C-alpha cells in the first residue's frame, strides 16, 4: 500500500506545519494577553485594530452566551475533526502537497483553539478588522489558519480534484 518510511517523512513535514500554526497562534495570543488591555482597541491601521477579546462560542461568537456546555461541545468537535483530518492526511499521496498543506493548516488552527478552550474556557481573539463603525468579529492566528486551510480545500475540490469525480485516472 505505502512505504512506512515515506509515510513518516511526508507526514512529519505536514505535522510540522500544523505545529507551526499552533505555536504561532499560542505565542501571538500570549503577546495579546500581555500587551493588550481587554476590550481596549489599539489602532494599527484605519481598518485594523488589535483588541483583546474572549470568545466562549464558535465562529462569530456562535453560542457564546450559553451556560458553558458549548466549551466541551466545540472541544470534542475540534478533536474529532482534527483526528479525522490527520487520518485523511496520512492517506494522501506525496504529490498532493496543496491538499496536505490545507489539512495541516486546519488541524493546527483547530488545535490552537482547543488549547484555549481547555486551558481558559474561551478562545483568545485579538485581530479586529473594521470599516468605519462596522466591525468584523475578532479572530486570531488559529482562525486564520483554519480559514486559509478551508479556502485551500475549496480550491482543491474545484480545480485540482476534477479528475477524481469524472472517473479519469489520476497522474
XYZ file of N, CA, C and O in Angstrom:
684
model
N 0.832 -1.192 0.000
C 0.000 0.000 0.000
C 0.876 1.255 0.000
O 0.891 1.993 -0.952
N 1.592 1.521 1.095
C 2.553 2.610 1.087
C 3.718 2.265 1.988
O 3.604 1.486 2.918
N 4.854 2.840 1.660
C 6.080 2.600 2.387
C 6.040 3.384 3.704
O 5.800 4.580 3.720
N 6.284 2.714 4.802
C 6.217 3.337 6.132
C 7.213 4.495 6.267
O 6.891 5.524 6.837
N 8.409 4.351 5.739
C 9.407 5.419 5.828
C 8.955 6.651 5.052
O 9.103 7.786 5.525
N 8.389 6.442 3.854
C 7.871 7.574 3.072
C 6.723 8.252 3.802
O 6.617 9.471 3.807
N 5.853 7.451 4.403
C 4.718 7.996 5.142
C 5.216 8.857 6.293
O 4.754 9.975 6.481
N 6.166 8.358 7.047
C 6.666 9.097 8.203
C 7.326 10.409 7.790
O 7.113 11.433 8.412
N 8.130 10.399 6.733
C 8.796 11.609 6.264
C 7.779 12.613 5.741
O 7.827 13.794 6.073
N 6.854 12.147 4.933
C 5.837 13.022 4.366
C 4.926 13.582 5.453
O 4.636 14.773 5.479
N 4.484 12.730 6.353
C 3.598 13.162 7.440
C 4.288 14.165 8.351
O 3.674 15.139 8.789
N 5.553 13.924 8.636
C 6.284 14.804 9.539
C 6.296 16.235 9.015
O 6.078 17.187 9.762
N 6.504 16.400 7.721
C 6.529 17.727 7.098
C 5.201 18.450 7.353
O 5.193 19.625 7.731
N 4.099 17.759 7.178
C 2.794 18.400 7.319
C 2.418 18.571 8.785
O 1.780 19.568 9.151
N 2.838 17.652 9.627
C 2.578 17.823 11.052
C 3.405 18.976 11.618
O 2.965 19.667 12.540
N 4.589 19.215 11.045
C 5.382 20.375 11.449
C 4.685 21.677 11.053
O 4.740 22.663 11.791
N 4.025 21.688 9.899
C 3.245 22.868 9.505
C 2.104 23.094 10.494
O 1.859 24.226 10.929
N 1.412 22.037 10.864
C 0.339 22.148 11.859
C 0.903 22.652 13.185
O 0.320 23.548 13.816
N 2.039 22.116 13.598
C 2.669 22.546 14.851
C 3.085 24.011 14.775
O 2.949 24.754 15.757
N 3.584 24.444 13.629
C 3.965 25.852 13.459
C 2.751 26.763 13.632
O 2.849 27.825 14.265
N 1.610 26.339 13.095
C 0.378 27.129 13.263
C -0.010 27.196 14.746
O -0.383 28.272 15.239
N 0.097 26.078 15.447
C -0.236 26.046 16.884
C 0.706 26.970 17.661
O 0.269 27.763 18.493
N 1.991 26.879 17.379
C 2.991 27.674 18.113
C 2.817 29.161 17.829
O 2.810 29.983 18.758
N 2.657 29.533 16.554
C 2.455 30.936 16.205
C 1.179 31.476 16.858
O 1.156 32.594 17.389
N 0.139 30.669 16.854
C -1.111 31.059 17.496
C -0.898 31.267 18.993
O -1.308 32.288 19.552
N -0.244 30.321 19.642
C -0.006 30.406 21.085
C 0.811 31.640 21.440
O 0.455 32.388 22.352
N 1.898 31.868 20.721
C 2.787 32.997 21.013
C 2.048 34.325 20.825
O 2.147 35.222 21.668
N 1.307 34.463 19.738
C 0.600 35.727 19.497
C -0.514 35.949 20.516
O -0.749 37.088 20.927
N -1.171 34.885 20.935
C -2.203 35.038 21.977
C -1.574 35.438 23.312
O -2.134 36.264 24.041
N -0.414 34.878 23.633
C 0.275 35.256 24.860
C 0.697 36.720 24.811
O 0.590 37.439 25.813
N 1.168 37.155 23.649
C 1.544 38.559 23.487
C 0.318 39.460 23.643
O 0.395 40.511 24.289
N -0.794 39.054 23.045
C -2.027 39.842 23.171
C -2.441 39.940 24.634
O -2.789 41.032 25.117
N -2.386 38.832 25.353
C -2.754 38.828 26.778
C -1.822 39.739 27.588
O -2.249 40.404 28.519
N -0.561 39.744 27.221
C 0.438 40.508 27.973
C 0.385 42.010 27.662
O 0.508 42.837 28.566
N 0.232 42.352 26.396
C 0.369 43.747 25.975
C -0.948 44.501 25.777
O -0.937 45.728 25.700
N -2.043 43.797 25.646
C -3.319 44.471 25.387
C -4.200 44.440 26.624
O -4.169 43.486 27.406
N -5.006 45.474 26.764
C -5.987 45.515 27.839
C -7.326 45.065 27.267
O -7.727 45.506 26.184
N -8.021 44.201 27.991
C -9.256 43.606 27.482
C -10.235 44.685 26.997
O -10.538 45.638 27.706
N -10.701 44.504 25.770
C -11.729 45.366 25.198
C -11.266 46.742 24.763
O -12.075 47.527 24.280
N -9.987 47.063 24.925
C -9.472 48.378 24.554
C -8.715 48.285 23.229
O -7.620 47.740 23.175
N -9.304 48.819 22.144
C -8.645 48.726 20.839
C -7.344 49.521 20.783
O -7.245 50.604 21.342
N -6.375 48.933 20.093
C -5.124 49.620 19.802
C -5.083 49.808 18.293
O -5.046 48.840 17.538
N -5.109 51.061 17.878
C -5.130 51.405 16.459
C -3.847 50.926 15.785
O -2.748 51.170 16.264
N -4.001 50.238 14.640
C -2.854 49.826 13.836
C -2.962 50.456 12.450
O -2.028 51.089 11.981
N -4.103 50.291 11.826
C -4.398 50.865 10.509
C -5.848 51.349 10.516
O -6.627 50.951 11.382
N -6.252 52.149 9.537
C -7.637 52.630 9.522
C -8.687 51.512 9.510
O -9.830 51.747 9.881
N -8.312 50.316 9.112
C -9.274 49.204 9.054
C -8.895 48.051 9.988
O -9.485 46.989 9.937
N -7.905 48.269 10.869
C -7.363 47.174 11.663
C -6.928 47.664 13.046
O -6.119 48.587 13.160
N -7.498 47.059 14.064
C -7.103 47.306 15.449
C -6.673 45.986 16.076
O -7.075 44.910 15.623
N -5.902 46.081 17.120
C -5.644 44.939 17.984
C -6.518 45.127 19.208
O -6.424 46.161 19.884
N -7.411 44.188 19.457
C -8.334 44.295 20.578
C -8.446 42.928 21.242
O -8.879 41.958 20.609
N -8.033 42.845 22.494
C -8.124 41.584 23.227
C -9.582 41.311 23.582
O -10.231 42.113 24.261
N -10.090 40.184 23.080
C -11.468 39.762 23.364
C -11.475 38.265 23.603
O -10.583 37.546 23.142
N -12.480 37.797 24.323
C -12.623 36.371 24.600
C -13.905 35.864 23.964
O -14.942 36.525 24.029
N -13.835 34.691 23.380
C -14.995 34.093 22.710
C -15.265 32.723 23.325
O -14.457 31.813 23.188
N -16.406 32.600 23.995
C -16.796 31.315 24.585
C -17.542 30.443 23.597
O -17.841 29.293 23.880
N -17.848 30.996 22.423
C -18.589 30.249 21.410
C -17.693 29.797 20.288
O -16.492 29.595 20.459
N -18.291 29.645 19.124
C -17.556 29.237 17.921
C -17.395 30.469 17.035
O -17.441 31.593 17.517
N -17.238 30.245 15.750
C -17.062 31.342 14.801
C -18.185 32.355 14.951
O -19.350 32.002 15.131
N -17.809 33.637 14.882
C -18.754 34.745 15.007
C -19.500 34.702 16.343
O -20.636 35.131 16.450
N -18.866 34.147 17.368
C -19.421 34.030 18.727
C -20.691 33.187 18.784
O -21.516 33.347 19.684
N -20.841 32.276 17.844
C -21.986 31.374 17.819
C -22.063 30.598 19.135
O -21.103 29.977 19.559
N -23.175 30.666 19.806
C -23.465 30.013 21.087
C -22.627 30.544 22.250
O -22.519 29.896 23.288
N -22.048 31.726 22.113
C -21.183 32.271 23.165
C -21.927 32.553 24.463
O -21.335 32.523 25.539
N -23.213 32.808 24.393
C -23.969 33.169 25.586
C -24.633 31.986 26.274
O -25.449 32.176 27.173
N -24.285 30.790 25.879
C -24.846 29.605 26.520
C -24.212 29.391 27.892
O -23.269 30.085 28.267
N -24.671 28.392 28.611
C -24.285 28.189 30.014
C -22.896 27.596 30.229
O -22.455 27.492 31.366
N -22.215 27.183 29.194
C -20.878 26.619 29.359
C -20.702 25.271 28.689
O -19.578 24.825 28.466
N -21.802 24.616 28.367
C -21.712 23.315 27.707
C -21.009 23.418 26.364
O -20.376 22.473 25.908
N -21.092 24.587 25.707
C -20.513 24.766 24.381
C -18.988 24.636 24.406
O -18.383 24.249 23.403
N -18.365 24.929 25.543
C -16.907 24.786 25.665
C -16.488 23.366 25.320
O -15.591 23.142 24.523
N -17.150 22.396 25.938
C -16.787 20.989 25.731
C -17.324 20.464 24.411
O -16.688 19.640 23.756
N -18.469 20.969 23.995
C -19.036 20.580 22.704
C -18.084 20.938 21.567
O -17.737 20.101 20.730
N -17.606 22.195 21.552
C -16.694 22.626 20.491
C -15.316 21.976 20.626
O -14.640 21.741 19.633
N -14.913 21.666 21.840
C -13.643 20.966 22.051
C -13.709 19.569 21.455
O -12.802 19.152 20.725
N -14.786 18.845 21.757
C -14.936 17.486 21.226
C -15.012 17.509 19.701
O -14.346 16.709 19.030
N -15.785 18.425 19.147
C -15.887 18.522 17.684
C -14.508 18.773 17.073
O -14.117 18.109 16.115
N -13.757 19.712 17.627
C -12.441 20.044 17.077
C -11.469 18.867 17.179
O -10.703 18.612 16.251
N -11.507 18.140 18.279
C -10.611 16.988 18.446
C -10.982 15.887 17.460
O -10.109 15.306 16.801
N -12.266 15.599 17.322
C -12.712 14.552 16.394
C -12.383 14.940 14.952
O -11.860 14.121 14.179
N -12.669 16.170 14.578
C -12.366 16.629 13.218
C -10.858 16.597 12.968
O -10.409 16.137 11.915
N -10.064 17.055 13.931
C -8.607 17.023 13.776
C -8.091 15.602 13.603
O -7.211 15.353 12.776
N -8.643 14.668 14.367
C -8.237 13.263 14.231
C -8.607 12.735 12.848
O -7.796 12.079 12.181
N -9.813 13.044 12.397
C -10.245 12.616 11.067
C -9.388 13.214 9.967
O -8.995 12.518 9.017
N -9.062 14.496 10.096
C -8.223 15.146 9.093
C -6.800 14.587 9.112
O -6.156 14.469 8.059
N -6.316 14.222 10.281
C -4.984 13.619 10.385
C -4.962 12.256 9.701
O -4.006 11.927 8.978
N -6.014 11.481 9.883
C -6.113 10.185 9.200
C -6.164 10.400 7.692
O -5.480 9.705 6.931
N -6.955 11.377 7.247
C -7.021 11.703 5.822
C -5.633 12.111 5.319
O -5.194 11.664 4.259
N -4.941 12.950 6.086
C -3.602 13.403 5.723
C -2.655 12.216 5.526
O -1.840 12.201 4.606
N -2.798 11.213 6.357
C -1.940 10.025 6.272
C -2.176 9.228 4.995
O -1.299 8.489 4.560
N -3.336 9.374 4.385
C -3.657 8.592 3.188
C -3.275 9.300 1.886
O -3.386 8.701 0.821
N -2.827 10.553 1.978
C -2.535 11.312 0.770
C -1.261 10.820 0.094
O -0.333 10.348 0.745
N -1.248 10.985 -1.203
C -0.042 10.697 -1.981
C 0.936 11.847 -1.790
O 0.529 12.981 -1.512
N 2.215 11.576 -1.970
C 3.224 12.622 -1.783
C 3.039 13.775 -2.768
O 3.486 14.888 -2.512
N 2.367 13.541 -3.878
C 2.140 14.597 -4.867
C 0.998 15.543 -4.463
O 0.845 16.601 -5.060
N 0.226 15.198 -3.465
C -0.927 16.008 -3.056
C -0.521 17.032 -1.996
O -1.100 17.113 -0.919
N 0.440 17.851 -2.339
C 1.009 18.812 -1.399
C 0.021 19.923 -1.009
O -0.046 20.323 0.145
N -0.704 20.435 -1.973
C -1.674 21.504 -1.707
C -2.720 21.033 -0.697
O -3.002 21.722 0.280
N -3.267 19.854 -0.947
C -4.281 19.290 -0.054
C -3.687 19.015 1.323
O -4.313 19.299 2.346
N -2.476 18.498 1.367
C -1.819 18.215 2.644
C -1.598 19.500 3.439
O -1.839 19.532 4.658
N -1.169 20.561 2.768
C -0.971 21.844 3.450
C -2.297 22.374 3.985
O -2.358 22.885 5.110
N -3.350 22.248 3.192
C -4.675 22.704 3.625
C -5.112 21.966 4.889
O -5.564 22.577 5.865
N -4.980 20.652 4.880
C -5.376 19.853 6.043
C -4.532 20.208 7.260
O -5.054 20.329 8.377
N -3.224 20.392 7.057
C -2.334 20.729 8.166
C -2.716 22.070 8.789
O -2.691 22.218 10.023
N -3.078 23.053 7.970
C -3.485 24.352 8.499
C -4.770 24.248 9.316
O -4.881 24.850 10.392
N -5.733 23.486 8.826
C -6.984 23.317 9.578
C -6.710 22.598 10.896
O -7.214 23.003 11.957
N -5.894 21.562 10.849
C -5.563 20.818 12.067
C -4.857 21.730 13.074
O -5.226 21.781 14.254
N -3.855 22.466 12.616
C -3.121 23.363 13.510
C -4.015 24.432 14.122
O -3.934 24.711 15.321
N -4.871 25.028 13.312
C -5.787 26.040 13.828
C -6.768 25.470 14.837
O -7.033 26.073 15.878
N -7.299 24.306 14.539
C -8.256 23.674 15.456
C -7.592 23.367 16.799
O -8.167 23.631 17.863
N -6.378 22.842 16.748
C -5.672 22.518 17.990
C -5.341 23.786 18.772
O -5.437 23.809 20.007
N -4.969 24.857 18.065
C -4.696 26.121 18.744
C -5.888 26.617 19.536
O -5.760 27.049 20.687
N -7.072 26.536 18.952
C -8.273 26.984 19.664
C -8.722 25.977 20.721
O -9.262 26.375 21.756
N -8.477 24.694 20.499
C -8.804 23.684 21.521
C -7.991 23.941 22.785
O -8.512 23.851 23.900
N -6.721 24.267 22.598
C -5.886 24.572 23.767
C -6.541 25.668 24.609
O -6.653 25.540 25.834
N -6.963 26.753 23.965
C -7.602 27.854 24.689
C -8.855 27.397 25.420
O -9.070 27.754 26.580
N -9.684 26.631 24.732
C -10.937 26.183 25.352
C -10.667 25.353 26.599
O -11.350 25.509 27.611
N -9.684 24.470 26.508
C -9.370 23.616 27.659
C -8.703 24.428 28.768
O -9.073 24.326 29.937
N -7.714 25.247 28.417
C -6.939 25.985 29.413
C -7.703 27.157 30.034
O -7.565 27.420 31.232
N -8.504 27.873 29.235
C -9.125 29.109 29.715
C -10.653 29.105 29.720
O -11.260 29.988 30.307
N -11.260 28.176 28.994
C -12.715 28.170 28.888
C -13.239 29.107 27.821
O -14.448 29.276 27.681
N -12.340 29.731 27.082
C -12.703 30.632 25.987
C -11.525 30.703 25.013
O -10.411 30.306 25.352
N -11.785 31.220 23.835
C -10.736 31.407 22.843
C -10.296 32.867 22.884
O -11.131 33.775 22.949
N -8.997 33.081 22.875
C -8.428 34.431 22.892
C -8.391 34.958 21.458
O -7.777 34.359 20.582
N -9.061 36.079 21.234
C -9.073 36.748 19.937
C -8.441 38.126 20.097
O -8.537 38.736 21.171
N -7.838 38.634 19.037
C -7.210 39.944 19.144
C -7.097 40.697 17.822
O -6.785 41.875 17.802
N -7.335 40.043 16.706
C -7.269 40.708 15.407
C -8.667 41.232 15.102
O -9.627 40.464 15.056
N -8.789 42.544 14.922
C -10.110 43.157 14.779
C -10.132 44.055 13.542
O -9.527 45.125 13.530
N -10.817 43.599 12.516
C -10.939 44.356 11.272
C -12.260 45.119 11.256
O -13.262 44.650 11.806
N -12.250 46.271 10.611
C -13.475 47.076 10.552
C -13.429 48.033 9.367
O -12.372 48.302 8.793
N -14.596 48.506 9.021
C -14.744 49.572 8.034
C -15.702 50.575 8.634
O -16.849 50.236 8.914
N -15.207 51.779 8.876
C -15.987 52.783 9.587
C -16.355 52.221 10.956
O -15.499 51.786 11.693
N -17.641 52.175 11.250
C -18.099 51.617 12.531
C -18.661 50.211 12.379
O -19.392 49.741 13.244
N -18.345 49.549 11.289
C -18.810 48.185 11.042
C -17.656 47.226 11.328
O -16.686 47.181 10.570
N -17.781 46.467 12.395
C -16.699 45.600 12.838
C -16.950 44.145 12.474
O -18.042 43.622 12.687
N -15.938 43.513 11.931
C -15.940 42.070 11.704
C -15.608 41.432 13.049
O -14.834 41.995 13.827
N -16.186 40.269 13.372
C -15.842 39.640 14.659
C -14.330 39.425 14.793
O -13.645 39.079 13.831
N -13.832 39.640 15.994
C -12.399 39.471 16.258
C -12.009 38.013 16.032
O -12.824 37.098 16.194
N -10.749 37.821 15.650
C -10.263 36.464 15.403
C -8.788 36.391 15.789
O -8.238 37.334 16.373
N -8.158 35.259 15.508
C -6.776 35.026 15.915
C -6.041 34.262 14.814
O -6.597 34.004 13.750
N -4.806 33.887 15.077
C -3.998 33.168 14.089
C -4.583 31.778 13.818
O -4.590 31.324 12.672
N -5.095 31.118 14.842
C -5.712 29.794 14.641
C -6.895 29.900 13.686
O -7.044 29.082 12.771
N -7.727 30.905 13.892
C -8.869 31.116 12.996
C -8.393 31.390 11.572
O -8.993 30.921 10.595
N -7.305 32.160 11.455
C -6.745 32.452 10.133
C -6.239 31.180 9.462
O -6.452 30.979 8.260
N -5.581 30.312 10.224
C -5.088 29.049 9.669
C -6.246 28.169 9.212
O -6.199 27.578 8.122
N -7.294 28.098 10.022
C -8.478 27.314 9.649
C -9.097 27.877 8.376
O -9.427 27.133 7.451
N -9.240 29.196 8.317
C -9.842 29.835 7.136
C -9.006 29.625 5.888
O -9.535 29.317 4.815
N -7.684 29.783 6.010
C -6.808 29.560 4.850
C -6.872 28.096 4.412
O -6.957 27.809 3.219
N -6.835 27.184 5.378
C -6.925 25.760 5.046
C -8.248 25.424 4.391
O -8.293 24.683 3.400
N -9.342 25.979 4.904
C -10.657 25.724 4.317
C -10.737 26.277 2.898
O -11.273 25.618 1.995
N -10.199 27.477 2.689
C -10.183 28.055 1.336
C -9.367 27.178 0.391
O -9.761 26.943 -0.760
N -8.246 26.677 0.869
C -7.418 25.793 0.045
C -8.149 24.487 -0.275
O -8.011 23.957 -1.373
N -8.927 23.976 0.690
C -9.717 22.766 0.434
C -10.763 23.021 -0.656
O -10.983 22.164 -1.517
N -11.381 24.178 -0.613
C -12.371 24.526 -1.638
C -11.693 24.643 -2.999
O -12.189 24.103 -3.998
N -10.570 25.331 -3.041
C -9.826 25.467 -4.300
C -9.408 24.098 -4.815
O -9.531 23.802 -6.008
N -8.945 23.245 -3.914
C -8.549 21.890 -4.308
C -9.721 21.129 -4.910
O -9.589 20.490 -5.951
N -10.873 21.232 -4.266
C -12.030 20.478 -4.769
C -12.531 21.028 -6.101
O -13.043 20.281 -6.927
N -12.362 22.323 -6.323
C -12.837 22.927 -7.569
C -11.860 22.775 -8.728
O -12.286 22.586 -9.873
N -10.571 22.857 -8.444
C -9.587 22.934 -9.522
C -8.606 21.770 -9.607
O -8.103 21.483 -10.679
N -8.306 21.132 -8.490
C -7.281 20.101 -8.508
C -7.842 18.695 -8.485
O -7.145 17.753 -8.783
N -9.076 18.515 -8.112
C -9.637 17.182 -7.946
C -10.647 16.825 -9.027
O -11.390 15.872 -8.884
N -10.691 17.582 -10.112
C -11.725 17.360 -11.127
C -11.626 15.987 -11.776
O -12.624 15.441 -12.195
N -10.449 15.393 -11.872
C -10.304 14.062 -12.482
C -10.880 12.964 -11.634
O -11.311 11.936 -12.129
N -10.965 13.164 -10.318
C -11.468 12.128 -9.421
C -12.962 11.893 -9.644
O -13.413 10.776 -9.673
N -13.713 12.957 -9.787
C -15.164 12.825 -9.931
C -15.551 12.265 -11.298
O -16.569 11.606 -11.427
N -14.746 12.524 -12.311
C -15.116 12.090 -13.660
C -14.725 10.650 -13.933
O -15.069 10.122 -14.977
N -13.996 10.060 -13.010
C -13.592 8.662 -13.219
C -12.340 8.536 -14.059
O -11.915 7.431 -14.378
N -11.731 9.678 -14.422
C -10.493 9.615 -15.194
C -9.360 9.166 -14.283
O -9.341 9.526 -13.103
N -8.428 8.429 -14.812
C -7.298 8.029 -13.974
C -6.459 9.234 -13.586
O -6.312 10.182 -14.343
N -5.922 9.182 -12.343
C -5.069 10.276 -11.871
C -3.659 10.071 -12.374
O -3.240 8.977 -12.678
N -2.908 11.187 -12.412
C -1.499 11.130 -12.835
C -0.642 10.506 -11.764
O -0.818 10.670 -10.636
